[in-house]
Amino acid sequence: MNDGEPPHRGDPVPQPERVTINLTGKAVQSLQRLQELTGYNKTDCINRALIIAGEIEGMSREPGAVYWRESPDSDLMLVRFV
């Protein structure tokens, strides 16, 4: 990684790192729900969420955008992350 840019597929993967985080009540509920939906443990859920969040941030930067469709026949909705 260089100068805050996201890693590229050819870049070496950093070594694992242990961190301590404080989750909000809403984040705790989301983590519990994600564990129930996926069957993954907390570490795997958090790792996947961070990877997905990074990808979404990258896609939503100018001039990109992220869209969501609730069902196959519904209209596309622009998703904004605050």
MMTF fields as JSON, N, C-alpha, C and O atoms, coordinates in Angstrom:
{
  "mmtfVersion": "1.0.0",
  "mmtfProducer": "UNKNOWN",
  "numBonds": 327,
  "numAtoms": 328,
  "numGroups": 82,
  "numChains": 1,
  "numModels": 1,
  "chainsPerModel": [1],
  "groupsPerChain": [82],
  "chainIdList": ["A"],
  "bondAtomList": [4, 2, 8, 6, 12, 10, 16, 14, 20, 18, 24, 22, 28, 26, 32, 30, 36, 34, 40, 38, 44, 42, 48, 46, 52, 50, 56, 54, 60, 58, 64, 62, 68, 66, 72, 70, 76, 74, 80, 78, 84, 82, 88, 86, 92, 90, 96, 94, 100, 98, 104, 102, 108, 106, 112, 110, 116, 114, 120, 118, 124, 122, 128, 126, 132, 130, 136, 134, 140, 138, 144, 142, 148, 146, 152, 150, 156, 154, 160, 158, 164, 162, 168, 166, 172, 170, 176, 174, 180, 178, 184, 182, 188, 186, 192, 190, 196, 194, 200, 198, 204, 202, 208, 206, 212, 210, 216, 214, 220, 218, 224, 222, 228, 226, 232, 230, 236, 234, 240, 238, 244, 242, 248, 246, 252, 250, 256, 254, 260, 258, 264, 262, 268, 266, 272, 270, 276, 274, 280, 278, 284, 282, 288, 286, 292, 290, 296, 294, 300, 298, 304, 302, 308, 306, 312, 310, 316, 314, 320, 318, 324, 322],
  "bondOrderList": [1, 1, 1, 1, 1, 1, 1, 1, 1, 1, 1, 1, 1, 1, 1, 1, 1, 1, 1, 1, 1, 1, 1, 1, 1, 1, 1, 1, 1, 1, 1, 1, 1, 1, 1, 1, 1, 1, 1, 1, 1, 1, 1, 1, 1, 1, 1, 1, 1, 1, 1, 1, 1, 1, 1, 1, 1, 1, 1, 1, 1, 1, 1, 1, 1, 1, 1, 1, 1, 1, 1, 1, 1, 1, 1, 1, 1, 1, 1, 1, 1],
  "groupList": [{"groupName": "MET", "atomNameList": ["N", "CA", "C", "O"], "elementList": ["N", "C", "C", "O"], "formalChargeList": [0, 0, 0, 0], "bondAtomList": [1, 0, 2, 1, 3, 2], "bondOrderList": [1, 1, 2], "singleLetterCode": "M", "chemCompType": "L-PEPTIDE LINKING"}, {"groupName": "ASN", "atomNameList": ["N", "CA", "C", "O"], "elementList": ["N", "C", "C", "O"], "formalChargeList": [0, 0, 0, 0], "bondAtomList": [1, 0, 2, 1, 3, 2], "bondOrderList": [1, 1, 2], "singleLetterCode": "N", "chemCompType": "L-PEPTIDE LINKING"}, {"groupName": "ASP", "atomNameList": ["N", "CA", "C", "O"], "elementList": ["N", "C", "C", "O"], "formalChargeList": [0, 0, 0, 0], "bondAtomList": [1, 0, 2, 1, 3, 2], "bondOrderList": [1, 1, 2], "singleLetterCode": "D", "chemCompType": "L-PEPTIDE LINKING"}, {"groupName": "GLY", "atomNameList": ["N", "CA", "C", "O"], "elementList": ["N", "C", "C", "O"], "formalChargeList": [0, 0, 0, 0], "bondAtomList": [1, 0, 2, 1, 3, 2], "bondOrderList": [1, 1, 2], "singleLetterCode": "G", "chemCompType": "PEPTIDE LINKING"}, {"groupName": "GLU", "atomNameList": ["N", "CA", "C", "O"], "elementList": ["N", "C", "C", "O"], "formalChargeList": [0, 0, 0, 0], "bondAtomList": [1, 0, 2, 1, 3, 2], "bondOrderList": [1, 1, 2], "singleLetterCode": "E", "chemCompType": "L-PEPTIDE LINKING"}, {"groupName": "PRO", "atomNameList": ["N", "CA", "C", "O"], "elementList": ["N", "C", "C", "O"], "formalChargeList": [0, 0, 0, 0], "bondAtomList": [1, 0, 2, 1, 3, 2], "bondOrderList": [1, 1, 2], "singleLetterCode": "P", "chemCompType": "L-PEPTIDE LINKING"}, {"groupName": "HIS", "atomNameList": ["N", "CA", "C", "O"], "elementList": ["N", "C", "C", "O"], "formalChargeList": [0, 0, 0, 0], "bondAtomList": [1, 0, 2, 1, 3, 2], "bondOrderList": [1, 1, 2], "singleLetterCode": "H", "chemCompType": "L-PEPTIDE LINKING"}, {"groupName": "ARG", "atomNameList": ["N", "CA", "C", "O"], "elementList": ["N", "C", "C", "O"], "formalChargeList": [0, 0, 0, 0], "bondAtomList": [1, 0, 2, 1, 3, 2], "bondOrderList": [1, 1, 2], "singleLetterCode": "R", "chemCompType": "L-PEPTIDE LINKING"}, {"groupName": "VAL", "atomNameList": ["N", "CA", "C", "O"], "elementList": ["N", "C", "C", "O"], "formalChargeList": [0, 0, 0, 0], "bondAtomList": [1, 0, 2, 1, 3, 2], "bondOrderList": [1, 1, 2], "singleLetterCode": "V", "chemCompType": "L-PEPTIDE LINKING"}, {"groupName": "GLN", "atomNameList": ["N", "CA", "C", "O"], "elementList": ["N", "C", "C", "O"], "formalChargeList": [0, 0, 0, 0], "bondAtomList": [1, 0, 2, 1, 3, 2], "bondOrderList": [1, 1, 2], "singleLetterCode": "Q", "chemCompType": "L-PEPTIDE LINKING"}, {"groupName": "THR", "atomNameList": ["N", "CA", "C", "O"], "elementList": ["N", "C", "C", "O"], "formalChargeList": [0, 0, 0, 0], "bondAtomList": [1, 0, 2, 1, 3, 2], "bondOrderList": [1, 1, 2], "singleLetterCode": "T", "chemCompType": "L-PEPTIDE LINKING"}, {"groupName": "ILE", "atomNameList": ["N", "CA", "C", "O"], "elementList": ["N", "C", "C", "O"], "formalChargeList": [0, 0, 0, 0], "bondAtomList": [1, 0, 2, 1, 3, 2], "bondOrderList": [1, 1, 2], "singleLetterCode": "I", "chemCompType": "L-PEPTIDE LINKING"}, {"groupName": "LEU", "atomNameList": ["N", "CA", "C", "O"], "elementList": ["N", "C", "C", "O"], "formalChargeList": [0, 0, 0, 0], "bondAtomList": [1, 0, 2, 1, 3, 2], "bondOrderList": [1, 1, 2], "singleLetterCode": "L", "chemCompType": "L-PEPTIDE LINKING"}, {"groupName": "LYS", "atomNameList": ["N", "CA", "C", "O"], "elementList": ["N", "C", "C", "O"], "formalChargeList": [0, 0, 0, 0], "bondAtomList": [1, 0, 2, 1, 3, 2], "bondOrderList": [1, 1, 2], "singleLetterCode": "K", "chemCompType": "L-PEPTIDE LINKING"}, {"groupName": "ALA", "atomNameList": ["N", "CA", "C", "O"], "elementList": ["N", "C", "C", "O"], "formalChargeList": [0, 0, 0, 0], "bondAtomList": [1, 0, 2, 1, 3, 2], "bondOrderList": [1, 1, 2], "singleLetterCode": "A", "chemCompType": "L-PEPTIDE LINKING"}, {"groupName": "SER", "atomNameList": ["N", "CA", "C", "O"], "elementList": ["N", "C", "C", "O"], "formalChargeList": [0, 0, 0, 0], "bondAtomList": [1, 0, 2, 1, 3, 2], "bondOrderList": [1, 1, 2], "singleLetterCode": "S", "chemCompType": "L-PEPTIDE LINKING"}, {"groupName": "TYR", "atomNameList": ["N", "CA", "C", "O"], "elementList": ["N", "C", "C", "O"], "formalChargeList": [0, 0, 0, 0], "bondAtomList": [1, 0, 2, 1, 3, 2], "bondOrderList": [1, 1, 2], "singleLetterCode": "Y", "chemCompType": "L-PEPTIDE LINKING"}, {"groupName": "CYS", "atomNameList": ["N", "CA", "C", "O"], "elementList": ["N", "C", "C", "O"], "formalChargeList": [0, 0, 0, 0], "bondAtomList": [1, 0, 2, 1, 3, 2], "bondOrderList": [1, 1, 2], "singleLetterCode": "C", "chemCompType": "L-PEPTIDE LINKING"}, {"groupName": "TRP", "atomNameList": ["N", "CA", "C", "O"], "elementList": ["N", "C", "C", "O"], "formalChargeList": [0, 0, 0, 0], "bondAtomList": [1, 0, 2, 1, 3, 2], "bondOrderList": [1, 1, 2], "singleLetterCode": "W", "chemCompType": "L-PEPTIDE LINKING"}, {"groupName": "PHE", "atomNameList": ["N", "CA", "C", "O"], "elementList": ["N", "C", "C", "O"], "formalChargeList": [0, 0, 0, 0], "bondAtomList": [1, 0, 2, 1, 3, 2], "bondOrderList": [1, 1, 2], "singleLetterCode": "F", "chemCompType": "L-PEPTIDE LINKING"}],
  "groupTypeList": [0, 1, 2, 3, 4, 5, 5, 6, 7, 3, 2, 5, 8, 5, 9, 5, 4, 7, 8, 10, 11, 1, 12, 10, 3, 13, 14, 8, 9, 15, 12, 9, 7, 12, 9, 4, 12, 10, 3, 16, 1, 13, 10, 2, 17, 11, 1, 7, 14, 12, 11, 11, 14, 3, 4, 11, 4, 3, 0, 15, 7, 4, 5, 3, 14, 8, 16, 18, 7, 4, 15, 5, 2, 15, 2, 12, 0, 12, 8, 7, 19, 8],
  "groupIdList": [1, 2, 3, 4, 5, 6, 7, 8, 9, 10, 11, 12, 13, 14, 15, 16, 17, 18, 19, 20, 21, 22, 23, 24, 25, 26, 27, 28, 29, 30, 31, 32, 33, 34, 35, 36, 37, 38, 39, 40, 41, 42, 43, 44, 45, 46, 47, 48, 49, 50, 51, 52, 53, 54, 55, 56, 57, 58, 59, 60, 61, 62, 63, 64, 65, 66, 67, 68, 69, 70, 71, 72, 73, 74, 75, 76, 77, 78, 79, 80, 81, 82],
  "secStructList": [7, 7, 6, 6, 7, 7, 7, 7, 6, 6, 1, 7, 7, 7, 7, 7, 7, 7, 7, 7, 7, 7, 7, 7, 2, 2, 2, 2, 2, 2, 2, 2, 2, 2, 2, 2, 2, 2, 7, 7, 7, 2, 2, 2, 2, 2, 2, 2, 2, 2, 2, 2, 2, 2, 2, 2, 2, 2, 2, 2, 1, 6, 6, 7, 7, 3, 3, 3, 7, 1, 1, 6, 6, 1, 7, 7, 3, 3, 3, 7, 7, 7],
  "xCoordList": [0.845, 0.0, 0.882, 1.939, 0.439, 1.246, 0.378, -0.608, 0.766, 0.096, -1.411, -2.158, -1.874, -3.289, -4.132, -5.349, -3.518, -4.286, -4.642, -3.897, -5.794, -6.156, -5.171, -4.547, -5.034, -4.104, -4.58, -5.779, -3.629, -3.944, -3.792, -3.113, -4.411, -4.399, -2.994, -2.786, -2.03, -0.675, 0.164, 1.273, -0.346, 0.412, 0.488, -0.441, 1.591, 1.686, 0.637, 0.309, 0.123, -0.895, -0.191, 0.741, -0.622, -0.002, -0.213, -1.135, 0.639, 0.525, -0.708, -1.113, -1.303, -2.448, -2.075, -0.925, -3.06, -2.837, -3.974, -5.14, -3.641, -4.65, -5.008, -4.122, -6.311, -6.771, -7.916, -8.587, -8.121, -9.25, -10.182, -9.738, -11.478, -12.436, -13.587, -13.911, -14.186, -15.384, -16.541, -16.538, -17.523, -18.666, -19.824, -20.045, -20.557, -21.787, -22.848, -22.677, -23.926, -25.016, -25.559, -25.846, -25.694, -26.2, -25.226, -25.648, -23.929, -22.922, -22.944, -22.766, -23.158, -23.249, -24.437, -24.32, -25.572, -26.753, -26.498, -26.891, -25.843, -25.531, -24.577, -24.733, -23.6, -22.651, -23.358, -23.112, -24.227, -24.977, -25.865, -25.943, -26.525, -27.395, -26.57, -26.977, -25.421, -24.552, -24.046, -23.956, -23.718, -23.305, -24.43, -24.192, -25.649, -26.796, -27.04, -27.332, -26.92, -27.172, -26.108, -26.415, -24.848, -23.743, -23.189, -22.639, -23.327, -22.711, -21.224, -20.549, -20.708, -19.305, -19.1, -20.041, -17.865, -17.558, -17.377, -17.383, -17.219, -17.121, -15.933, -16.063, -14.786, -13.59, -13.807, -13.47, -14.371, -14.603, -15.623, -15.456, -16.676, -17.679, -17.056, -17.309, -16.244, -15.623, -14.628, -14.589, -13.82, -12.87, -13.596, -13.195, -14.648, -15.396, -16.041, -16.036, -16.597, -17.254, -16.261, -16.588, -15.048, -14.045, -13.61, -13.42, -13.455, -13.071, -14.169, -13.892, -15.419, -16.549, -16.699, -16.953, -16.545, -16.645, -15.59, -15.874, -14.383, -13.331, -13.651, -13.407, -14.196, -14.578, -15.697, -15.657, -16.687, -17.81, -17.326, -17.739, -16.463, -15.911, -15.21, -15.387, -14.412, -13.711, -14.66, -14.425, -15.74, -16.708, -17.524, -17.946, -17.749, -18.633, -17.901, -18.537, -16.597, -15.826, -16.106, -16.449, -15.955, -16.159, -15.244, -14.082, -15.657, -17.0, -17.88, -18.899, -17.516, -18.278, -19.517, -19.733, -20.332, -21.546, -21.919, -21.504, -22.708, -23.208, -24.732, -25.345, -25.333, -26.788, -27.283, -26.559, -28.536, -29.157, -30.518, -31.223, -30.892, -32.219, -32.802, -32.214, -33.953, -34.544, -35.052, -34.984, -35.552, -36.027, -35.709, -35.44, -35.739, -35.373, -36.197, -35.709, -37.443, -38.289, -38.422, -39.184, -37.691, -37.782, -36.774, -35.842, -36.98, -36.082, -34.755, -34.681, -33.716, -32.422, -32.453, -33.06, -31.786, -31.695, -30.221, -29.421, -29.863, -28.517, -28.275, -29.079, -27.182, -26.838, -25.769, -24.743, -26.023, -25.042, -24.595, -25.415, -23.289, -22.722, -22.232, -21.475, -22.664, -22.325, -21.227, -20.79],
  "yCoordList": [-1.182, 0.0, 1.234, 1.257, 2.26, 3.463, 4.702, 4.816, 5.633, 6.937, 6.838, 7.633, 5.883, 5.778, 5.146, 5.048, 4.709, 4.058, 2.646, 2.025, 2.123, 0.754, -0.228, 0.074, -1.418, -2.397, -2.909, -2.967, -3.273, -3.871, -5.378, -5.86, -6.114, -7.572, -8.164, -9.222, -7.516, -8.037, -7.665, -8.175, -6.784, -6.344, -7.476, -8.276, -7.546, -8.56, -8.297, -7.146, -9.359, -9.246, -8.981, -9.704, -7.952, -7.676, -8.839, -9.638, -8.919, -9.949, -9.663, -8.509, -10.71, -10.494, -9.565, -9.527, -8.823, -7.88, -7.997, -8.07, -8.015, -8.084, -6.656, -5.846, -6.343, -5.019, -5.164, -6.194, -4.132, -4.069, -2.986, -1.88, -3.295, -2.309, -2.175, -3.118, -1.012, -0.77, -0.611, 0.302, -1.493, -1.465, -0.716, -0.812, 0.026, 0.667, -0.413, -1.536, -0.081, -1.039, -1.532, -2.718, -0.61, -0.968, -1.909, -2.846, -1.655, -2.516, -3.909, -4.904, -3.991, -5.289, -6.075, -7.268, -5.409, -6.071, -6.546, -7.653, -5.715, -6.086, -7.269, -8.163, -7.28, -8.387, -9.684, -10.73, -9.618, -10.806, -11.318, -12.523, -10.406, -10.797, -11.417, -12.415, -10.835, -11.362, -12.756, -13.626, -12.975, -14.297, -15.316, -16.441, -14.912, -15.808, -16.132, -17.276, -15.119, -15.313, -16.171, -16.973, -15.993, -16.646, -17.875, -18.76, -17.943, -19.021, -18.783, -19.654, -17.615, -17.28, -16.783, -16.332, -16.872, -16.315, -14.798, -14.236, -14.148, -12.691, -12.182, -11.219, -12.829, -12.396, -12.454, -11.511, -13.562, -13.693, -12.67, -12.1, -12.432, -11.435, -10.043, -9.313, -9.672, -8.35, -8.235, -7.212, -9.277, -9.25, -9.062, -8.223, -9.824, -9.716, -8.339, -7.749, -7.828, -6.517, -5.419, -4.517, -5.489, -4.476, -4.552, -3.524, -5.758, -5.917, -5.376, -4.65, -5.735, -5.268, -3.753, -3.092, -3.191, -1.736, -1.024, 0.008, -1.56, -0.958, -0.989, -0.017, -2.103, -2.217, -1.234, -0.581, -1.131, -0.22, 1.227, 2.012, 1.58, 2.944, 3.242, 4.314, 2.289, 2.473, 2.652, 3.494, 1.868, 1.956, 3.238, 3.741, 3.773, 4.928, 6.256, 7.31, 6.227, 7.458, 8.0, 7.253, 9.304, 9.936, 9.316, 9.079, 9.041, 9.222, 7.99, 7.874, 7.071, 5.835, 6.017, 7.077, 4.972, 4.98, 3.552, 2.62, 3.377, 2.071, 2.133, 3.065, 1.133, 1.059, -0.241, -1.235, -0.22, -1.374, -1.591, -0.631, -2.843, -3.201, -4.209, -5.268, -3.89, -4.753, -6.064, -7.096, -6.038, -7.252, -7.121, -6.02, -8.231, -8.176, -7.201, -6.689, -6.937, -6.044, -4.637, -3.823, -4.345, -3.0, -2.06, -2.495, -0.761, 0.254, 0.252, -0.123, 0.681, 0.845, 2.059, 3.077, 1.947, 3.063, 3.367, 2.455, 4.635, 5.044, 4.928, 5.414, 4.294, 4.122, 5.15, 5.255, 5.901, 6.875, 6.462, 6.14, 6.472, 6.125, 7.394, 8.166, 7.605, 8.822, 8.523, 9.417],
  "zCoordList": [0.0, 0.0, 0.0, 0.63, -0.711, -0.768, -0.733, -1.461, 0.133, 0.246, 0.452, -0.119, 1.251, 1.559, 0.475, 0.629, -0.629, -1.688, -1.25, -0.492, -1.73, -1.366, -1.996, -3.014, -1.375, -1.922, -3.277, -3.548, -4.112, -5.4, -5.275, -4.369, -6.165, -6.067, -6.056, -5.463, -6.69, -6.742, -5.525, -5.367, -4.66, -3.487, -2.459, -2.349, -1.708, -0.661, 0.422, 0.714, 1.006, 2.049, 3.38, 3.731, 4.133, 5.43, 6.402, 6.239, 7.397, 8.429, 9.291, 9.432, 9.867, 10.76, 11.91, 12.347, 12.388, 13.485, 14.48, 14.093, 15.742, 16.8, 17.199, 17.472, 17.232, 17.64, 18.641, 18.693, 19.417, 20.337, 19.824, 19.513, 19.732, 19.255, 20.252, 20.974, 20.28, 21.075, 20.096, 19.271, 20.184, 19.287, 19.926, 21.134, 19.115, 19.583, 19.754, 19.279, 20.419, 20.588, 19.254, 19.086, 18.311, 16.988, 16.271, 15.592, 16.425, 15.799, 16.427, 15.724, 17.735, 18.41, 17.861, 17.581, 17.711, 17.15, 15.73, 15.361, 14.933, 13.556, 13.51, 12.678, 14.389, 14.44, 14.827, 14.227, 15.819, 16.231, 15.099, 14.86, 14.414, 13.289, 12.17, 11.577, 11.882, 10.831, 11.196, 10.33, 12.466, 12.906, 12.716, 12.275, 13.05, 12.885, 11.415, 11.068, 10.55, 9.121, 8.442, 7.561, 8.861, 8.154, 8.849, 8.194, 10.17, 10.925, 11.187, 11.735, 10.801, 11.029, 12.458, 13.11, 12.932, 14.256, 14.15, 13.055, 15.299, 15.317, 14.498, 13.743, 14.649, 13.923, 12.425, 11.709, 11.94, 10.501, 10.009, 8.93, 10.787, 10.395, 10.303, 9.344, 11.294, 11.293, 10.148, 9.465, 9.926, 8.807, 7.477, 6.67, 7.241, 5.992, 5.857, 4.776, 6.96, 6.921, 6.558, 5.787, 7.109, 6.794, 5.335, 4.684, 4.828, 3.422, 2.513, 1.558, 2.814, 2.001, 2.104, 1.097, 3.307, 3.483, 2.651, 2.043, 2.617, 1.81, 0.329, -0.386, -0.132, -1.538, -1.882, -2.925, -1.009, -1.254, -1.264, -2.118, -0.332, -0.317, -1.631, -2.209, -2.1, -3.368, -4.529, -5.396, -4.562, -5.656, -5.609, -6.651, -4.417, -4.294, -4.464, -4.452, -4.62, -4.834, -6.229, -7.145, -6.371, -7.675, -8.701, -8.373, -9.88, -10.41, -10.244, -10.925, -9.362, -9.188, -8.337, -7.748, -8.279, -7.472, -7.146, -7.835, -6.086, -5.686, -5.742, -5.22, -6.378, -6.49, -5.885, -5.832, -5.427, -4.79, -5.408, -5.721, -5.587, -6.08, -5.09, -4.87, -4.49, -3.47, -4.038, -3.371, -5.245, -5.911, -7.397, -7.877, -8.129, -9.545, -10.379, -11.386, -9.975, -10.774, -10.189, -10.71, -9.118, -8.526, -9.179, -9.855, -8.961, -9.51, -8.755, -7.585, -9.459, -8.815, -7.909, -8.241, -6.743, -5.808, -5.583, -5.372, -5.627, -5.336, -3.84, -3.044, -3.449, -2.038, -1.681, -2.353, -0.621, -0.14, 1.245, 2.105, 1.455, 2.748, 3.421, 2.834, 4.649, 5.38, 6.372, 7.096]
}
